[in-house]
Coordinates of C-alpha atoms in Angstrom, one line a residue:
X20 CA 0.0 0.0 0.0
X21 CA 2.9 2.4 0.7
X22 CA 4.8 4.2 -2.0
X23 CA 7.5 6.9 -2.2
X24 CA 5.0 9.5 -1.1
X25 CA 5.1 7.9 2.4
X26 CA 8.4 9.8 3.1
X27 CA 6.9 13.2 2.3
X28 CA 5.9 15.4 5.3
X29 CA 2.4 15.9 3.8
X30 CA 1.7 12.1 3.5
X31 CA -2.0 11.4 4.0
X32 CA -4.0 8.3 3.6
X33 CA -7.8 7.9 4.4
X34 CA -10.6 5.5 3.8
X35 CA -13.8 4.0 5.1
X36 CA -13.0 0.4 5.7
X37 CA -11.6 -0.8 9.0
X38 CA -9.6 -3.7 7.4
X39 CA -7.8 -1.2 5.1
X40 CA -6.8 0.9 8.2
X41 CA -5.5 -2.2 10.0
X42 CA -3.5 -3.3 6.9
X43 CA -1.9 0.1 6.5
X44 CA -0.9 0.7 10.1
X45 CA 0.7 -2.8 10.1
X46 CA 2.7 -1.8 7.1
X47 CA 3.7 1.6 8.6
X48 CA 4.8 -0.2 11.8
X49 CA 7.0 -2.5 9.7
X50 CA 8.6 0.5 8.0
X51 CA 9.3 2.4 11.3
X52 CA 12.6 2.1 13.1
X53 CA 13.6 3.3 16.6
X54 CA 17.4 3.8 17.0
X55 CA 19.3 4.8 20.1
X56 CA 22.0 7.4 19.5
X57 CA 24.1 10.0 21.2
X58 CA 23.5 13.3 19.5
X59 CA 27.2 13.9 19.2
X60 CA 27.1 11.0 16.9
X61 CA 25.6 13.1 14.1
X62 CA 27.2 15.3 11.5
X63 CA 24.9 18.1 10.3
X64 CA 24.7 18.4 6.5
X65 CA 23.5 21.9 5.7
X66 CA 22.2 21.6 2.2
X67 CA 22.8 24.3 -0.4
X68 CA 19.8 26.0 -2.1
X69 CA 18.2 24.4 -5.1
X70 CA 19.8 26.8 -7.6
X71 CA 23.3 25.5 -6.4
X72 CA 22.4 21.9 -6.7
X73 CA 23.9 21.4 -10.2
X74 CA 25.0 17.8 -9.9
X75 CA 22.3 15.2 -10.7
X76 CA 24.4 12.5 -9.0
X77 CA 24.6 14.0 -5.5
X78 CA 23.3 16.5 -3.0
X79 CA 25.7 19.3 -2.1
X80 CA 26.0 21.1 1.2
X81 CA 28.3 21.9 4.1
X82 CA 29.7 19.3 6.5
X83 CA 29.2 20.6 10.1
X84 CA 30.8 18.3 12.7
X85 CA 29.6 19.1 16.3
X86 CA 33.3 19.0 17.4
X87 CA 34.2 21.8 15.0
X88 CA 31.2 22.8 12.9
X89 CA 32.8 25.9 11.3
X90 CA 36.0 24.0 10.4
X91 CA 38.1 26.8 12.0
X92 CA 36.3 29.4 9.9
X93 CA 36.4 27.7 6.6
X94 CA 33.2 25.8 6.0
X95 CA 33.8 22.3 4.7
X96 CA 31.8 21.4 1.6
X97 CA 30.5 17.9 1.0
X98 CA 28.6 15.8 -1.5
X99 CA 26.0 13.2 -0.6
X100 CA 25.8 10.6 -3.4
X101 CA 22.4 9.8 -4.8
X102 CA 23.0 6.1 -4.5
X103 CA 20.7 3.1 -4.7
X104 CA 17.0 3.9 -4.9
X105 CA 17.6 7.6 -4.4
X106 CA 18.6 7.7 -8.1
X107 CA 15.0 6.9 -9.0
X108 CA 13.3 10.1 -10.2
X109 CA 10.3 9.2 -8.1
X110 CA 12.2 10.4 -5.1
X111 CA 13.1 13.8 -6.6
X112 CA 10.1 15.3 -4.8
X113 CA 11.6 14.1 -1.5
X114 CA 14.9 15.8 -2.3
X115 CA 13.2 19.0 -3.4
X116 CA 11.0 19.0 -0.2
X117 CA 14.1 18.6 2.0
X118 CA 16.0 21.5 0.2
X119 CA 13.0 23.8 0.3
X120 CA 11.5 23.0 3.7
X121 CA 14.3 22.0 6.0
X122 CA 17.6 22.3 4.1
X123 CA 19.3 19.9 6.5
X124 CA 20.2 16.2 6.7
X125 CA 21.9 14.2 9.4
X126 CA 24.9 11.8 8.8
X127 CA 24.8 9.0 11.3
X128 CA 28.3 7.9 12.1
X129 CA 27.2 4.9 14.0
X130 CA 24.9 3.7 11.3
X131 CA 27.2 4.9 8.5
X132 CA 24.2 6.4 6.7
X133 CA 22.6 9.8 5.9
X134 CA 19.1 10.5 7.0
X135 CA 16.6 12.9 5.6
X136 CA 15.0 15.1 8.2
X137 CA 11.3 15.9 8.5
X138 CA 10.0 19.3 9.7
X139 CA 8.1 17.3 12.2
X140 CA 11.4 16.5 14.0
X141 CA 12.2 20.1 14.6
X142 CA 10.4 20.4 18.0
X143 CA 11.9 17.2 19.5
X144 CA 15.3 18.1 18.1
X145 CA 15.1 21.5 19.9
X146 CA 14.2 19.7 23.1
X147 CA 17.3 17.4 22.8
X148 CA 19.7 20.4 22.5
X149 CA 17.9 22.5 25.1
X150 CA 16.5 25.3 23.0
X151 CA 13.0 26.5 21.9
X152 CA 11.5 25.4 18.6
X153 CA 11.2 29.0 17.5
X154 CA 15.0 29.4 17.7
X155 CA 15.5 27.0 14.8
X156 CA 12.5 27.8 12.6
X157 CA 14.4 30.0 10.2
X158 CA 16.4 27.7 7.9
X159 CA 19.9 28.9 7.1
X160 CA 23.5 27.9 7.3
X161 CA 23.8 30.0 10.5
X162 CA 21.0 28.0 12.1
X163 CA 22.6 24.7 11.1
X164 CA 26.0 25.9 12.6
X165 CA 24.2 26.8 15.8
X166 CA 22.4 23.4 15.9
X167 CA 25.7 21.5 15.2
X168 CA 27.4 23.3 18.1
X169 CA 24.5 22.5 20.4
X170 CA 24.8 18.8 19.4
X171 CA 28.3 18.6 20.9
X172 CA 26.8 16.9 24.0
X173 CA 26.3 13.5 25.5
X174 CA 22.5 13.7 25.3
X175 CA 21.0 10.4 24.3
X176 CA 18.2 10.3 21.8
X177 CA 15.8 7.8 20.2
X178 CA 15.3 8.4 16.6
X179 CA 11.9 7.6 15.0
X180 CA 12.9 6.8 11.5
X181 CA 10.5 5.9 8.7
X182 CA 11.9 4.0 5.7
X183 CA 10.8 3.1 2.3
X184 CA 13.1 1.2 -0.2
X185 CA 16.2 1.7 2.0
X186 CA 15.7 5.5 2.2
X187 CA 15.1 6.8 5.7
X188 CA 13.8 10.0 7.2
X189 CA 13.8 11.1 10.8
X190 CA 10.4 12.2 12.0
X191 CA 11.2 12.7 15.7
X192 CA 14.3 12.8 18.1
X193 CA 12.8 11.5 21.3
X194 CA 14.5 11.2 24.7
X195 CA 16.7 8.2 25.4
X196 CA 14.0 6.6 27.5
X197 CA 11.3 6.8 24.9
X198 CA 9.5 3.6 24.3
X199 CA 7.8 3.2 20.9
X200 CA 4.2 2.2 20.7
X201 CA 3.2 0.6 17.4
X202 CA 0.2 2.1 15.7
X203 CA -1.5 -1.3 15.6
X204 CA -1.9 -1.2 19.4
X205 CA -4.9 1.1 18.8
X206 CA -6.5 -1.7 16.7
X207 CA -6.1 -4.1 19.6
X208 CA -7.9 -1.6 21.9
X209 CA -10.9 -1.0 19.7
X210 CA -11.3 -4.7 18.9
X211 CA -11.6 -5.3 22.6
X212 CA -14.0 -2.4 23.0
X213 CA -16.1 -3.9 20.2
X214 CA -16.6 -7.1 22.1
X215 CA -17.1 -5.5 25.5
X216 CA -19.1 -2.3 25.0
X217 CA -22.8 -2.1 26.0
X218 CA -23.9 -0.2 23.0
X219 CA -24.0 -2.9 20.3
X220 CA -22.3 -3.1 16.9
X221 CA -19.6 -0.5 16.0
X222 CA -19.6 0.6 12.4
X223 CA -16.5 2.3 10.9
X224 CA -17.2 5.9 10.0
X225 CA -13.8 6.5 8.4
X226 CA -10.1 6.9 9.1
X227 CA -7.1 8.9 8.2
X228 CA -3.4 8.7 8.8
X229 CA -0.7 11.3 8.6
X230 CA 2.8 11.3 10.1
X231 CA 1.5 13.2 13.1
X232 CA -1.3 10.9 14.0
X233 CA -3.6 8.0 13.1
X234 CA -7.4 8.4 13.6
X235 CA -10.3 6.1 13.2
X236 CA -14.0 6.6 14.0
X237 CA -16.9 4.3 14.7
X238 CA -20.6 4.9 15.0
X239 CA -23.2 3.0 17.1
X240 CA -26.2 3.1 14.8
X241 CA -28.2 0.4 16.5
X242 CA -27.9 2.2 19.8
X243 CA -28.8 5.5 18.0
X244 CA -32.1 4.0 17.0
X245 CA -32.9 3.1 20.6
X246 CA -32.1 6.4 22.2
X247 CA -33.7 8.5 19.5
X248 CA -37.0 6.6 20.0
X249 CA -36.6 6.5 23.8
X250 CA -36.3 10.3 24.0
X251 CA -38.5 11.2 21.1
X252 CA -35.9 13.2 19.3
X253 CA -37.1 14.6 15.9
X254 CA -33.7 14.8 14.3
X255 CA -31.7 11.6 14.8
X256 CA -28.3 11.9 16.4
X257 CA -25.8 9.1 16.3
X258 CA -23.3 8.4 19.1
X259 CA -19.8 7.9 17.8
X260 CA -16.3 7.4 19.1
X261 CA -13.0 8.6 17.6
X262 CA -9.6 7.1 18.5
X263 CA -6.3 8.8 17.9
X264 CA -2.7 7.9 18.5
X265 CA 0.8 8.8 17.1
X266 CA 4.0 6.9 16.4
X267 CA 6.3 10.0 16.6
X268 CA 5.3 11.1 20.1
X269 CA 2.9 13.9 18.9
X270 CA 0.0 12.9 21.0
X271 CA -1.2 10.7 23.8
X272 CA -3.7 7.9 23.2
X273 CA -7.0 9.8 22.9
X274 CA -10.6 8.6 22.7
X275 CA -13.3 11.2 22.0
X276 CA -17.0 10.6 22.2
X277 CA -19.0 12.7 19.7
X278 CA -22.4 12.9 18.1
X279 CA -23.2 13.1 14.4
X280 CA -26.3 15.1 13.3
X281 CA -28.4 14.3 10.3
X282 CA -26.5 16.8 8.1
X283 CA -23.2 15.3 9.1
X284 CA -22.1 18.0 11.7
X285 CA -19.9 16.8 14.6
X286 CA -20.9 17.6 18.2
X287 CA -18.0 16.9 20.6
X288 CA -18.7 15.0 23.8
X289 CA -16.4 13.6 26.5
X290 CA -12.7 12.8 25.9
X291 CA -10.3 10.3 27.5
X292 CA -6.6 11.1 27.0
X293 CA -3.9 8.9 28.4
X294 CA -0.1 9.1 28.0
X295 CA 1.3 5.9 26.6
X296 CA 5.0 6.0 27.4
X297 CA 6.3 2.5 27.1
X298 CA 3.1 0.5 27.2
X299 CA -0.6 1.1 26.7
X300 CA -2.5 0.1 29.8
X301 CA -5.3 -1.5 27.9
X302 CA -7.5 -2.3 30.9
X303 CA -7.2 1.3 32.2
X304 CA -8.2 2.8 28.8
X305 CA -11.2 0.5 28.4
X306 CA -12.4 1.3 31.9
X307 CA -12.0 5.0 31.4
X308 CA -13.8 4.9 28.0
X309 CA -16.7 2.9 29.4
X310 CA -17.2 5.2 32.4
X311 CA -16.4 8.6 30.9
X312 CA -17.8 8.1 27.4
X313 CA -20.2 5.2 26.9
X314 CA -21.9 5.6 30.3
X315 CA -22.5 9.3 29.5
X316 CA -24.2 8.8 26.1
X317 CA -27.7 9.3 27.6
X318 CA -26.8 12.8 29.0
X319 CA -27.2 14.8 25.8
X320 CA -30.4 13.0 24.6
X321 CA -31.9 13.7 28.1
X322 CA -31.0 17.3 27.8
X323 CA -32.4 17.6 24.3
X324 CA -35.7 16.0 25.4
X325 CA -36.0 18.6 28.2
X326 CA -35.3 21.4 25.6
X327 CA -38.2 20.1 23.5
X328 CA -40.5 21.3 26.3
X329 CA -39.4 24.9 26.1
X330 CA -41.5 26.9 23.6
X331 CA -39.8 29.9 22.0
X332 CA -42.3 30.9 19.4
X333 CA -44.4 33.7 21.1
X334 CA -47.5 32.2 22.6
X335 CA -50.7 32.6 20.6
X336 CA -49.2 33.4 17.2
X337 CA -51.2 32.0 14.2
X338 CA -48.2 31.2 12.0
X339 CA -50.4 30.9 8.9
X340 CA -50.6 34.7 8.7
X341 CA -47.7 36.7 7.2
X342 CA -47.7 39.3 9.9
X343 CA -47.5 36.8 12.7
X344 CA -44.9 34.7 10.9
X345 CA -42.8 37.9 10.7
X346 CA -43.1 38.3 14.4
X347 CA -42.0 34.7 14.9
X348 CA -39.0 35.4 12.7
X349 CA -38.1 38.4 14.8
X350 CA -38.4 36.5 18.0
X351 CA -36.3 33.6 16.9
X352 CA -33.6 36.0 15.6
X353 CA -33.5 37.4 19.1
X354 CA -33.2 33.9 20.6
X355 CA -30.1 33.1 18.5
X356 CA -28.5 36.4 19.3
X357 CA -29.1 36.0 23.0
X358 CA -27.9 32.4 22.9
X359 CA -24.6 33.4 21.2
X360 CA -24.1 36.1 23.8
X361 CA -24.5 33.6 26.6
X362 CA -22.1 31.3 24.9
X363 CA -19.6 34.1 24.4
X364 CA -19.2 33.0 20.8
X365 CA -17.7 36.4 20.0
X366 CA -14.6 35.3 22.0
X367 CA -14.0 32.5 19.4
X368 CA -14.8 34.1 16.1
X369 CA -14.7 37.8 16.7
X370 CA -17.4 40.5 16.3
X371 CA -17.3 40.7 12.5
X372 CA -17.8 37.0 11.9
X373 CA -20.5 36.9 14.6
X374 CA -22.4 39.6 12.8
X375 CA -22.1 37.6 9.5
X376 CA -23.2 34.5 11.3
X377 CA -26.3 36.2 12.7
X378 CA -27.1 37.8 9.3
X379 CA -26.9 34.3 7.7
X380 CA -29.3 32.9 10.3
X381 CA -31.7 35.9 9.8
X382 CA -31.7 35.6 6.0
X383 CA -31.3 31.8 5.4
X384 CA -31.8 29.6 8.4
X385 CA -35.0 30.7 10.2
X386 CA -38.3 29.2 9.0
X387 CA -40.9 31.8 9.7
X388 CA -43.9 29.4 9.9
X389 CA -42.2 26.9 12.1
X390 CA -43.0 26.5 15.8
X391 CA -39.7 26.7 17.5
X392 CA -38.6 25.0 20.8
X393 CA -35.2 25.3 22.5
X394 CA -34.4 21.9 21.0
X395 CA -34.7 23.3 17.4
X396 CA -32.4 26.2 18.3
X397 CA -29.7 23.9 19.7
X398 CA -29.9 21.5 16.8
X399 CA -29.4 24.4 14.4
X400 CA -26.4 25.6 16.4
X401 CA -25.0 22.1 16.4
X402 CA -25.2 22.1 12.6
X403 CA -23.5 25.4 12.0
X404 CA -20.1 23.9 11.2
X405 CA -21.8 22.2 8.2
X406 CA -24.3 24.8 7.2
X407 CA -21.6 27.5 7.4
X408 CA -19.0 25.5 5.6
X409 CA -19.0 27.6 2.4
X410 CA -18.7 30.8 4.5
X411 CA -15.8 29.4 6.5
X412 CA -14.0 28.5 3.3
X413 CA -14.6 31.9 1.8
X414 CA -13.3 33.5 5.0
X415 CA -10.2 31.3 4.8
X416 CA -10.8 30.2 8.4
X417 CA -8.0 28.0 9.7
X418 CA -8.8 24.5 10.8
X419 CA -7.9 25.3 14.4
X420 CA -10.4 28.2 14.5
X421 CA -13.1 25.9 13.1
X422 CA -12.2 23.3 15.7
X423 CA -12.6 25.9 18.5
X424 CA -15.9 27.0 16.9
X425 CA -17.2 23.4 16.9
X426 CA -16.0 22.9 20.4
X427 CA -17.9 26.0 21.6
X428 CA -21.1 25.1 19.7
X429 CA -20.9 21.5 21.0
X430 CA -21.6 22.7 24.6
X431 CA -24.6 24.9 23.6
X432 CA -27.2 22.6 25.1
X433 CA -25.6 23.1 28.5
X434 CA -24.3 26.7 28.2
X435 CA -27.5 28.4 27.1
X436 CA -30.1 29.4 29.8
X437 CA -33.3 29.1 27.9
X438 CA -35.4 29.9 30.9
X439 CA -34.0 33.4 30.9
X440 CA -34.5 33.7 27.1
X441 CA -38.0 32.3 27.4
X442 CA -38.8 35.1 29.8
X443 CA -37.6 37.7 27.4
X444 CA -39.6 36.2 24.6
X445 CA -42.7 36.0 26.7
X446 CA -42.4 39.8 27.4
X447 CA -42.3 40.6 23.7
X448 CA -45.5 42.5 22.7
X449 CA -47.6 40.6 20.2
X450 CA -48.7 44.0 18.8
X451 CA -45.2 45.5 18.3

């Protein structure tokens, strides 16, 4: 399943089938090495810019030995032969990525080989030499000299190296005590959860894998049928669980409960995050997931059922008349505005975007002749990440901001005081 793109920093694989996920993580595990080294063992190769890479047979740069990186004031040039599979033009993209993104390789004296270096390794490299990541963000010969000098130390590191066709790339420089956790360990966990959970069958919703993390999600559709009927919910919500881990130390083992609305919006629920240094405590994770996620899946449906009892359309309006439906529209606009104020949504997206959001709701979302309850408002708020997707794209909103927006809207059912809003609506004059 893997090919030469596996070594690129932007590697991404995704799919819908659980078996494909398991097959791929097994293959990635087979292509991942963990090597103990002393950082003084490395020679920094500071690569020359692309316009100076004239020789098709080798990569040219400067040889920066930690013992004497500046070579007494006369930088020592070097050439890294493009031997073996590296001669294949399919790996030219890897070479160009390295020159353009990081401009550095590491020669491993103990292994007698030269490693490509991922941008993902920058933060852990900074930790090993005792500096901040920001101090080495700007790629230059001066930066590489600085790093080479800092590597003249006895600090032990564990390299996380990913290989394809005998070409290796460092994706993390962890501490000497780092214990690698294969990605497939996550599959072991969710297989056990499938057999032990109280919610019935788990159906794979999809998965994706990058060098930073591997994520897979499952839905409990049979259980969804039960709870939606039990609580009389008009719009079916499906309880799901998402599992995430990393093989380069970028994250703990995380299990997040969430809900999926009919239009595909994601509503965050509870999360379990456990460090997995050395060994995953399977029993601990499964117990935590059962108590803090599965046992809490009735909480939101119960709350939504309560919200269905709170009427927000002003009492007595005949919604068949244009005048009264207009009053309904005005009242519901006010409800959304008050809800957003209670949620302090402005703190997440800013005043300008909040104004645009309220304008969208006013013009597009509200159904004038619909009898609204607090439940309807909350379900519409839950769905905003989907209904506003085009707006987010046009605004070039970053994924992190969208994540924060989704997190904030996910708690709306608990954050909004509809009793207070109901009182305001009740005081609205029907003749205004």
